[in-house]
Amino acid sequence: MSKALPLLEVKNLKKYYGDSSNLFRRNPEVVKAVDGVSFTIEKGETFGLVGESGSGKSTIGKSILRLSSITDGEVLYKGQNIHKLSKKDMRNLRPKLQFIFQDPYSSLNPRIRIGDAIGEALIDHGLVDKSEIRERVLEVLDICGLAPYQIDRYPHEFSGGQRQRIGIARAIILNPDFIVADEPVSALDVSIQAQIINLFSDLQKERDITFLFISHDLSVVEHLCSKIGVLYLGTMMELGSRDQLYGNPLHPYTKALLSAVPVPDPTLKRERIIIKGDIPNPADPPKGCKFHTRCPIATDMCRIEVPEFREVEANHFVACHFA
Amino acid sequence: MENPPITIASKSKAEKRKKSSLWGQVLQRFLKKKIALVGLGFLLFIFLFSLIGPFFSPYATEGVNPTQINLPPSSEHWLGTDKLGRDVLTRLMFAGRISLTVGVGAMVLSVTFGALLGILAGYYKGIIDQIVMRIADILMTLPSLPLLFIMAAVMSEWKVPTEQRLYIVMLMLSLVGWPGLARLVRSQVLSLRERQFIQATDALGLRDHRKLLNHLLPNIVPLLIVSGTLSIGGAILSESVLSYFGLGVVPPTASWGNMINAANSLIDFQKRPWLWIPPGIAIFLTVISINLLGDGLRDAIDPNMKRR
Ligand SMILES: Nc1ncnc2c1ncn2[C@@H]1O[C@H](COP(=O)(O)OP(=O)(O)OP(=O)(O)O)[C@@H](O)[C@H]1O
Ligand code: SF4
Ligand SMILES: [Mg+2]
């Protein structure tokens, strides 16, 4: 099997938050925010990472781009270990790897005009001559659906959806190969979500960008992603192509998540599965299969033995004893 | 989730202008603070009085005038004369120049040191943070007045020329002034670091100097303006105390503090109130005005900023 090198390879990634004890709270326990996650993203593909709040999605996204340190594992971008790069090499690589933040209200500096915010990285990396900057900024503003006259405005003059467009413009002006989009629409109104999702699908079509698209909402991911990973308490539960996951979900957690997604065609009624209970405390996750406290088909074995993450069919992985 | 309307263009021109800059909003809020405006008015008056006043005075600030010693206020000498026959009003103006200069100079120095060290400590954390903050802790636990007295005594011991004492006093005041500011700045930087727009500068791979100067600094400027303004009052007060005890700015250079000192004999205190009441009022009014102005600025710049 001689496949071309994947664009991004995440191997056994672990991120533990250690001393979370502070003045008000003593908590010597370690939070295993990401506990041994592996996946690969091919060039041009959009990988969807799904999971509930606190499952470790942002932690994975930030670790991949070395915006936070990692406890163990490897992140290989075109074969090079990102966390082993020198500071200088990392800086030179930065424009190629971009991040779009969850909260459009805090991801823009309130004291910087958006034209400057979008253009400054180009200047700082010396990628474009100073005289061309304005032109380039106007170009990406147009791509992202913003008007030219808005270039000299401050962030507080924009709505949430517009700010998210600005965040996207700031990323794509650098011509990145790979973008991590961390729940880019979850802070927005439903009506505006659709517009931003359309912007992403335009970018997929018109530019050669690979995405890691993070979401807690499977219906958002379905539109955009060709490959999907389902995360639960820092562990990957199921991983497969969109068709495999939506057509043939194998993990009880995936099935439950999918049953909550509204189906456009009412004849295609999915059986509604309700997950009982709350997410366990990440500092003290259940033994055995982490999902057993909420799994409708859990057995004694699930409470003791950690299910192996195995390939059930080609490129379709699942961590469940009964899948 | 509230979402402002998308079409800005439909709004009236006036509203657009008003919204266009954060500082414009600050100014608008500030203009509503009557008490702060009174403070600003007093300060302007004191500044003009000290800077321009001497040009309208027929008297010199220095030199002895044996025929005019200790005269009470009159139409010739509005605030009387002192024991060397100098016009008190004129000296009050010149003293104002010195006291204000020391206050502003000490503020500029402590804001510069405090901001620089606070940003470095908050941004780089680790060993830099440890060193800076331990030094700041030590300086803050030592009571500042005794510390100033010791430094001033050393200065006197070294026979620092009179003209240069002014600058040494500024340095001394900033030495005790910067730690508090550095702490404020550091904690602000620590909280800014968690904001996504600072994380975004990492993702963009911006160079450190750009992160610090273009992204962190502008966001602590409001804090610097408010704390800086308030610190001028403290510096003027400390300078006055030092000079009163003859340890700060010393005669013949006049400062409000050493003018009060000239009245420290019982006779002067009881019989010649024109010697000590005017500089006392000048100090009092200046410090009060600065505090009113600072409080008003704080409320205008960030209505949510915590009171100290
Ligand atoms: N800086 C931190 N220090 C300590 N614990 C952290 C830190 N950041 C995240 N965590 C913990 O790690 C776990 C995963 O957090 P993460 O932000 O990655 O979740 P998420 O899937 O992105 O959730 P959300 O949908 O709410 O954004 C959570 O339990 C969280 O409390
Ligand atoms: S391993 Fe057991 S508990 Fe875990 S998902 Fe499968 S059936 Fe449920
Ligand atoms: Mg998140």
XYZ file of C-alpha atoms and ligand atoms in Angstrom:
671
model
C 0.000 0.000 0.000
C 1.903 3.042 -1.177
C -0.284 5.995 -0.520
C 0.900 9.577 -0.915
C 1.803 11.322 2.312
C -1.345 12.691 3.969
C -1.401 16.446 4.548
C -1.902 16.013 8.264
C -1.351 13.027 10.480
C -2.257 13.021 14.160
C -0.771 10.119 16.061
C -1.836 9.173 19.569
C -2.291 12.797 20.577
C -2.570 13.389 24.312
C -3.162 16.616 26.172
C -3.510 16.521 29.936
C -4.284 19.597 31.945
C -2.371 19.010 35.139
C -2.429 21.384 38.051
C -5.896 22.787 37.752
C -5.889 23.542 41.472
C -5.949 27.207 42.275
C -6.635 29.564 45.147
C -10.306 28.631 45.314
C -10.292 25.015 44.323
C -7.912 22.221 45.102
C -8.024 19.733 42.324
C -4.975 17.543 42.103
C -6.674 15.437 39.464
C -5.500 15.495 35.913
C -7.992 16.345 33.179
C -7.258 14.172 30.196
C -8.757 16.608 27.701
C -7.410 14.564 24.788
C -6.474 10.987 25.510
C -4.757 9.265 22.627
C -6.481 10.448 19.468
C -5.269 9.487 15.986
C -6.530 10.439 12.564
C -5.278 11.598 9.184
C -6.506 14.305 6.870
C -5.811 14.037 3.165
C -5.110 17.062 1.018
C -8.267 18.814 -0.142
C -10.439 16.940 2.316
C -12.666 18.500 4.970
C -12.502 16.568 8.204
C -15.367 17.081 10.626
C -14.680 16.714 14.326
C -17.864 16.314 16.344
C -18.476 16.055 20.057
C -20.296 17.568 22.977
C -19.004 20.562 24.893
C -15.896 19.622 26.837
C -15.052 16.609 24.716
C -11.714 18.142 23.743
C -12.410 19.463 20.260
C -10.803 22.871 20.703
C -7.893 21.289 22.520
C -7.245 19.048 19.519
C -7.557 21.964 17.100
C -5.150 24.102 19.084
C -2.676 21.281 19.625
C -2.582 20.517 15.932
C -1.537 24.082 15.139
C 0.785 24.229 18.150
C -1.274 26.969 19.732
C -0.977 24.899 22.868
C 1.607 22.373 23.945
C 0.880 18.641 23.985
C 1.503 15.929 26.554
C 2.314 13.137 24.148
C 1.931 12.038 20.557
C 2.821 13.511 17.218
C 1.320 15.952 14.774
C 2.817 15.547 11.318
C 2.180 18.180 8.681
C 3.496 16.964 5.330
C 5.609 14.550 7.319
C 7.230 17.096 9.638
C 6.555 16.992 13.346
C 5.034 20.375 14.132
C 5.813 20.252 17.823
C 9.489 19.609 17.118
C 10.038 22.536 14.747
C 12.318 25.379 15.776
C 10.673 28.665 16.635
C 11.853 30.146 13.356
C 10.665 27.267 11.191
C 7.326 27.303 12.990
C 6.882 30.998 12.308
C 7.637 30.477 8.644
C 5.059 27.708 8.534
C 2.349 29.704 10.339
C 0.801 31.357 7.269
C 0.144 27.905 5.799
C -1.781 26.763 8.893
C -4.630 28.966 9.983
C -7.217 28.955 12.746
C -10.728 30.380 12.771
C -12.007 31.030 16.238
C -15.217 30.049 17.938
C -16.223 33.430 19.316
C -16.322 36.209 16.710
C -16.791 38.764 19.475
C -13.474 38.099 21.132
C -11.360 37.004 18.186
C -10.862 40.520 16.794
C -8.796 43.140 18.572
C -11.237 45.954 19.432
C -8.557 48.584 18.863
C -7.450 47.593 15.372
C -9.260 48.497 12.162
C -10.312 45.434 10.280
C -8.268 46.323 7.209
C -5.159 46.363 9.388
C -6.208 43.222 11.219
C -6.615 41.341 7.955
C -3.480 42.694 6.302
C -0.989 42.792 9.148
C 0.161 39.177 8.956
C 1.012 39.630 5.271
C 3.165 42.607 6.206
C 4.697 40.918 9.223
C 5.732 37.889 7.195
C 6.911 40.091 4.340
C 4.746 38.170 1.901
C 3.456 41.155 -0.026
C 4.819 44.541 -0.920
C 3.363 47.294 1.267
C 1.836 49.034 -1.741
C -0.231 45.982 -2.657
C -1.626 45.291 0.794
C -4.793 47.325 0.453
C -5.589 45.694 -2.832
C -5.130 42.227 -1.378
C -7.300 43.073 1.635
C -10.055 44.379 -0.622
C -9.833 41.193 -2.623
C -10.424 38.912 0.370
C -13.103 41.225 1.749
C -14.927 40.694 -1.507
C -14.460 36.926 -1.364
C -15.818 36.896 2.167
C -18.838 38.999 1.292
C -17.807 42.259 2.930
C -18.011 45.686 1.306
C -14.896 47.713 0.409
C -15.973 50.718 2.484
C -15.860 48.578 5.614
C -12.082 48.266 5.444
C -11.444 51.199 7.769
C -13.943 50.271 10.442
C -13.470 48.903 13.898
C -14.750 45.467 14.964
C -17.491 46.856 17.225
C -19.223 48.229 14.140
C -19.909 44.738 12.819
C -22.444 42.025 13.576
C -21.428 38.554 14.686
C -21.759 37.067 11.233
C -19.721 39.864 9.697
C -17.035 39.444 12.316
C -16.805 35.783 11.524
C -16.347 36.764 7.862
C -13.540 39.056 8.939
C -11.940 36.184 10.854
C -12.167 34.039 7.749
C -10.720 36.814 5.570
C -7.829 37.212 8.010
C -7.048 33.514 7.604
C -7.439 33.082 3.855
C -5.465 36.176 2.885
C -2.374 34.151 3.800
C -3.220 31.482 1.227
C -3.195 28.682 3.780
C -3.033 24.999 2.932
C -4.878 23.988 6.055
C -7.458 25.703 8.237
C -8.808 24.644 11.600
C -12.284 26.123 11.966
C -13.300 25.800 15.619
C -17.105 25.891 15.772
C -17.141 28.921 13.485
C -20.925 29.170 13.451
C -22.024 28.033 16.892
C -22.038 31.575 18.299
C -24.220 32.859 15.459
C -27.943 33.136 14.780
C -29.345 30.191 12.882
C -30.211 32.380 9.887
C -26.643 33.657 9.719
C -25.122 30.215 10.262
C -26.299 29.144 6.834
C -24.584 32.109 5.167
C -21.275 31.346 6.832
C -21.540 27.655 6.001
C -22.130 28.638 2.378
C -19.024 30.777 2.515
C -17.065 27.750 3.695
C -18.418 25.579 0.925
C -17.496 28.276 -1.625
C -13.986 28.341 -0.228
C -13.778 24.560 -0.503
C -14.754 24.702 -4.152
C -12.685 27.693 -5.221
C -9.534 27.288 -3.189
C -7.364 24.341 -2.531
C -7.743 24.415 1.241
C -7.915 21.447 3.566
C -10.157 21.951 6.591
C -10.535 20.575 10.050
C -14.071 21.637 10.812
C -15.040 21.420 14.466
C -18.680 21.338 15.497
C -21.011 19.981 18.140
C -23.714 19.736 15.530
C -23.780 16.779 13.140
C -26.149 18.519 10.727
C -23.627 21.321 10.130
C -20.851 18.826 9.521
C -22.916 16.794 7.061
C -22.952 19.665 4.575
C -19.272 20.281 4.535
C -17.264 17.259 5.543
C -16.131 14.216 3.634
C -14.699 12.480 6.685
C -15.958 12.673 10.229
C -14.628 11.799 13.663
C -16.860 11.527 16.714
C -15.217 12.490 19.984
C -16.339 11.665 23.499
C -14.426 12.742 26.623
C -11.169 13.103 24.763
C -11.405 9.756 22.968
C -12.362 9.074 19.371
C -15.451 6.855 19.313
C -16.032 6.503 15.607
C -14.238 7.617 12.494
C -15.269 7.186 8.890
C -16.389 8.792 5.669
C -19.562 10.844 5.677
C -21.457 8.095 3.883
C -20.258 5.447 6.304
C -21.144 7.547 9.334
C -24.529 8.780 8.214
C -25.487 5.658 6.287
C -24.142 3.045 8.636
C -23.378 4.476 12.076
C -21.923 1.759 14.279
C -21.244 3.336 17.634
C -24.213 3.809 20.004
C -23.061 7.368 20.682
C -22.998 8.240 16.980
C -26.408 6.664 16.538
C -27.780 8.715 19.391
C -26.291 11.933 18.038
C -27.667 11.205 14.580
C -31.121 10.440 15.875
C -31.272 13.965 17.227
C -30.511 15.492 13.824
C -33.642 16.608 11.976
C -33.998 14.754 8.688
C -35.029 16.777 5.641
C -37.031 13.897 4.156
C -39.783 12.878 6.597
C -40.218 9.446 5.029
C -36.656 8.672 6.061
C -37.554 8.615 9.721
C -34.692 7.781 12.014
C -35.320 6.044 15.256
C -34.953 8.592 18.035
C -32.467 7.520 20.704
C -32.222 9.609 23.829
C -28.902 9.599 25.638
C -29.555 9.536 29.330
C -27.632 11.470 31.932
C -24.952 14.126 31.749
C -21.384 14.019 30.528
C -19.222 12.566 33.298
C -16.623 14.724 34.974
C -13.632 14.768 32.595
C -11.299 14.697 35.597
C -12.771 11.355 36.584
C -13.936 9.591 33.415
C -15.676 6.197 33.626
C -13.464 3.105 33.572
C -13.684 0.706 30.688
C -15.638 2.258 27.823
C -15.964 5.937 28.677
C -19.475 5.959 27.257
C -20.853 3.117 29.372
C -22.610 5.387 31.896
C -24.893 6.634 29.137
C -24.906 3.760 26.666
C -28.282 2.084 26.127
C -26.661 -1.316 25.427
C -23.827 -1.307 27.942
C -22.883 -4.617 29.558
C -20.564 -5.644 32.401
C -17.727 -6.067 29.958
C -18.061 -2.394 28.928
C -17.553 -1.286 32.518
C -14.238 -3.119 32.769
C -12.615 -3.396 29.383
C -11.655 -0.480 27.196
C -12.911 -1.228 23.690
C -10.266 -1.258 21.009
C -10.453 1.352 18.239
C -10.639 -1.062 15.336
C -11.229 -0.867 11.609
C -14.591 -2.511 10.994
C -14.731 -1.861 7.288
C -12.285 -0.034 5.021
C -11.401 3.288 6.674
C -14.276 2.976 9.121
C -13.089 2.790 12.711
C -15.121 2.321 15.860
C -14.429 1.896 19.573
C -17.214 -0.383 20.811
C -17.301 -4.031 21.851
C -20.582 -4.614 20.048
C -20.156 -2.793 16.768
C -28.026 35.620 21.196
C -28.346 39.221 20.174
C -27.206 40.190 16.734
C -26.854 43.810 15.648
C -28.398 44.583 12.280
C -26.246 43.723 9.291
C -26.880 46.830 7.269
C -24.841 49.615 8.759
C -25.467 51.775 5.722
C -29.108 52.326 6.617
C -28.193 54.091 9.828
C -28.125 57.852 10.049
C -24.854 59.643 9.405
C -24.708 61.096 12.889
C -24.973 57.711 14.492
C -22.297 56.317 12.240
C -19.898 59.090 13.132
C -20.564 58.657 16.786
C -19.852 54.967 16.661
C -16.781 55.249 14.526
C -14.147 55.448 17.206
C -13.815 54.039 20.679
C -12.128 57.213 21.855
C -15.040 59.268 20.561
C -17.321 57.283 22.827
C -14.955 57.787 25.733
C -14.986 61.536 25.172
C -18.760 61.580 25.096
C -19.016 59.710 28.371
C -16.337 61.896 29.916
C -18.137 65.104 29.004
C -21.097 63.899 31.056
C -19.018 63.677 34.240
C -19.495 67.103 35.786
C -17.233 66.532 38.781
C -14.391 65.292 36.612
C -14.800 68.357 34.413
C -14.523 70.560 37.497
C -11.308 68.719 38.363
C -10.012 69.210 34.845
C -10.920 72.907 35.027
C -9.005 73.395 38.281
C -6.010 71.561 36.866
C -5.998 73.691 33.746
C -6.171 76.765 35.936
C -3.256 75.591 38.088
C -1.218 74.700 35.000
C -1.816 78.093 33.395
C -1.221 79.842 36.706
C 2.176 78.155 37.068
C 3.282 78.218 33.457
C 2.068 81.598 32.259
C 1.462 83.433 35.541
C 5.102 84.407 36.156
C 5.135 86.413 32.912
C 2.567 88.790 34.393
C 4.377 89.179 37.699
C 6.648 92.169 38.217
C 8.659 90.293 40.847
C 11.518 87.827 40.654
C 11.334 84.451 42.356
C 14.801 84.584 43.873
C 17.009 87.202 45.426
C 16.769 89.025 48.749
C 14.775 92.162 49.251
C 15.540 93.486 52.759
C 13.026 96.332 52.651
C 10.070 94.085 51.918
C 10.432 91.303 54.510
C 7.338 89.479 55.836
C 4.761 91.905 54.531
C 1.111 90.843 54.822
C -1.021 90.660 51.672
C -1.564 94.053 50.073
C -2.469 95.484 46.696
C 1.219 95.333 45.759
C 1.925 91.840 47.083
C -1.395 89.997 46.824
C -0.183 87.139 48.992
C 2.397 89.085 50.947
C 6.127 88.461 51.079
C 8.341 85.966 52.860
C 11.282 86.357 55.230
C 13.633 87.267 52.370
C 11.198 89.793 50.952
C 10.159 87.701 47.962
C 6.633 87.916 46.588
C 4.713 84.825 47.753
C 2.345 84.771 44.776
C 5.259 84.745 42.342
C 7.023 82.004 44.281
C 3.808 80.028 44.351
C 3.750 80.099 40.551
C 7.357 79.019 40.174
C 6.887 76.362 42.846
C 3.905 75.102 40.861
C 6.143 74.621 37.852
C 8.504 72.495 39.899
C 5.848 70.472 41.712
C 3.875 69.780 38.546
C 7.037 68.882 36.669
C 8.073 66.445 39.360
C 4.581 64.952 39.472
C 4.238 64.532 35.720
C 7.856 63.444 35.266
C 7.595 60.810 37.987
C 4.352 59.590 36.434
C 5.894 59.300 32.966
C 8.834 57.353 34.350
C 6.749 54.991 36.474
C 4.261 54.399 33.674
C 7.123 53.641 31.297
C 8.859 51.229 33.678
C 5.610 49.754 34.951
C 4.116 49.188 31.510
C 7.289 47.758 30.029
C 8.036 45.384 32.898
C 4.372 44.469 33.394
C 3.939 43.561 29.729
C 7.132 41.532 29.649
C 6.254 39.710 32.867
C 2.687 38.981 31.805
C 3.559 37.960 28.281
C 6.667 35.869 28.776
C 5.753 34.533 32.231
C 8.396 32.142 33.568
C 11.702 33.438 34.822
C 11.223 37.030 33.618
C 7.920 37.184 35.454
C 9.486 35.726 38.599
C 12.335 38.239 38.672
C 10.242 41.302 37.871
C 7.463 40.450 40.271
C 9.770 39.534 43.168
C 11.500 42.908 42.830
C 8.112 44.598 42.650
C 6.952 42.689 45.740
C 9.988 43.775 47.710
C 9.551 47.416 46.713
C 5.858 47.260 47.545
C 6.274 45.691 50.975
C 8.763 48.379 51.999
C 6.798 51.400 53.151
C 7.428 54.032 50.544
C 7.876 57.162 52.644
C 10.704 55.818 54.837
C 12.279 54.407 51.685
C 12.094 57.816 50.034
C 13.556 59.425 53.153
C 16.519 57.092 53.119
C 17.164 57.647 49.434
C 16.806 61.397 49.917
C 19.218 61.318 52.816
C 21.734 59.493 50.643
C 21.192 62.105 47.956
C 21.941 64.854 50.437
C 24.975 62.963 51.672
C 26.318 62.803 48.096
C 25.838 66.558 47.771
C 23.758 66.397 44.628
C 23.631 69.911 43.094
C 20.367 71.731 43.737
C 19.293 71.915 40.093
C 19.683 68.162 39.660
C 17.792 67.180 42.795
C 14.588 67.728 40.870
C 15.405 64.889 38.510
C 16.682 62.616 41.235
C 13.424 63.143 43.118
C 11.484 62.151 40.001
C 13.540 58.985 39.673
C 13.044 58.148 43.333
C 9.311 58.620 43.105
C 9.097 56.470 40.003
C 11.124 53.792 41.750
C 8.395 53.433 44.354
C 5.671 54.074 41.791
C 6.320 51.458 39.109
C 5.677 48.232 41.054
C 1.988 48.909 41.604
C 1.558 49.779 37.963
C 3.538 46.784 36.774
C 1.220 44.533 38.783
C -1.892 46.043 37.265
C -0.447 45.813 33.770
C 0.723 42.252 34.293
C -2.647 41.021 35.464
C -4.328 42.795 32.565
C -1.892 41.167 30.131
C -2.496 37.753 31.696
C -6.213 38.126 31.123
C -5.696 39.504 27.608
C -3.590 36.459 26.745
C -6.659 34.297 27.222
C -8.654 36.427 24.809
C -8.986 34.914 21.386
C -7.613 37.920 19.553
C -4.285 37.497 21.309
C -4.301 33.772 20.539
C -5.049 34.810 16.972
C -1.739 36.671 16.838
C -0.052 33.342 17.641
C -1.980 31.608 14.898
C -0.967 34.330 12.458
C 2.652 33.899 13.508
C 3.178 37.587 14.204
C 6.525 38.636 15.595
C 6.716 39.306 19.321
C 7.266 43.028 18.993
C 4.137 43.329 16.890
C 2.112 41.287 19.362
C 3.333 43.392 22.261
C 3.205 46.830 20.677
C 0.236 46.544 18.302
C -1.997 44.173 20.197
C -1.247 44.195 23.912
C -0.151 47.789 24.421
C -3.208 49.490 22.864
C -5.409 47.396 25.116
C -3.639 48.516 28.272
C -3.440 52.192 27.281
C -6.748 52.959 29.041
C -5.374 51.414 32.212
C -2.156 53.411 31.828
C -4.033 56.665 31.311
C -6.168 56.197 34.391
C -3.471 54.880 36.716
C -0.982 57.385 35.353
C -3.293 60.311 35.993
C -4.054 59.155 39.507
C -0.366 58.586 40.251
C 0.500 62.220 39.503
C -1.389 63.227 42.639
C 0.529 60.773 44.774
C 3.834 61.899 43.331
C 3.086 65.573 43.993
C 2.123 64.732 47.544
C 5.281 62.683 48.166
C 7.435 65.387 46.645
C 5.808 67.950 48.922
C 6.434 65.829 51.981
C 10.075 65.287 51.038
C 10.585 68.952 50.245
C 8.840 70.009 53.437
C 11.438 68.051 55.354
C 14.162 69.588 53.224
C 14.929 66.276 51.557
C 13.373 66.818 48.159
C 13.639 69.980 46.148
C 15.615 72.447 48.265
C 15.766 76.272 48.304
C 16.438 78.515 46.554
C 14.384 76.452 44.056
C 10.784 76.792 45.205
C 8.364 73.899 45.467
C 5.038 73.891 47.242
C 6.445 71.563 49.861
C 9.454 73.640 50.786
C 7.341 76.800 50.803
C 5.286 75.314 53.599
C 8.534 74.434 55.322
C 9.500 78.099 55.388
C 6.606 78.556 57.786
C 7.534 75.912 60.309
C 8.305 78.274 63.126
C 5.479 78.966 65.540
C 5.547 82.682 64.860
C 5.281 82.239 61.131
C 2.556 79.658 61.599
C 0.434 81.869 63.826
C 1.194 85.352 62.611
C 1.973 84.898 58.936
C -0.578 82.454 57.498
C 0.006 83.861 54.013
C 3.265 81.945 53.988
C 1.813 78.459 54.355
C -1.876 78.612 53.478
C -1.432 79.337 49.725
C 0.972 76.458 49.002
C -1.145 74.192 51.195
C -4.257 75.052 49.214
C -2.346 74.615 45.951
C -1.269 71.096 46.899
C -4.697 70.201 48.184
C -6.560 71.495 45.137
C -4.142 69.929 42.690
C -4.266 66.493 44.260
C -8.042 66.550 44.652
C -8.495 67.712 41.055
C -6.221 64.980 39.750
C -8.172 62.349 41.630
C -11.492 63.667 40.367
C -10.144 63.731 36.828
C -8.695 60.226 37.157
C -11.927 58.782 38.514
C -13.894 60.438 35.729
C -11.485 59.107 33.111
C -11.738 55.625 34.544
C -15.517 55.653 34.403
C -15.480 57.103 30.902
C -12.865 54.770 29.466
C -14.253 51.590 30.862
C -17.554 51.805 32.687
C -16.939 48.291 33.991
C -13.398 48.798 35.264
C -13.156 47.972 38.936
C -12.517 50.695 41.441
C -9.299 50.301 43.315
N -6.583 25.720 29.893
C -7.220 24.670 30.446
N -6.903 24.284 31.702
C -7.531 23.229 32.266
N -8.463 22.496 31.668
C -8.826 22.828 30.417
C -8.222 23.942 29.750
N -8.768 24.042 28.512
C -9.669 23.060 28.428
N -9.704 22.328 29.568
C -10.558 21.149 29.815
O -10.328 20.242 28.780
C -11.546 19.649 28.358
C -11.729 19.862 26.865
O -11.883 21.243 26.601
P -12.120 21.797 25.135
O -12.162 23.270 25.219
O -11.116 21.208 24.223
O -13.551 21.226 24.797
P -14.453 21.509 23.522
O -14.806 20.193 22.971
O -13.799 22.480 22.614
O -15.743 22.147 24.181
P -16.653 23.346 23.651
O -17.644 22.764 22.714
O -17.301 23.830 24.924
O -15.777 24.371 23.038
C -12.633 20.278 29.198
O -12.949 19.391 30.247
C -12.014 21.509 29.749
O -12.533 21.782 31.010
S -18.397 -0.533 24.388
Fe -20.252 -0.974 25.527
S -20.655 0.915 26.599
Fe -19.175 1.401 25.068
S -20.401 2.040 23.392
Fe -20.064 -0.091 23.037
S -21.798 -1.056 23.993
Fe -21.805 1.010 24.739
Mg -14.269 24.476 21.944
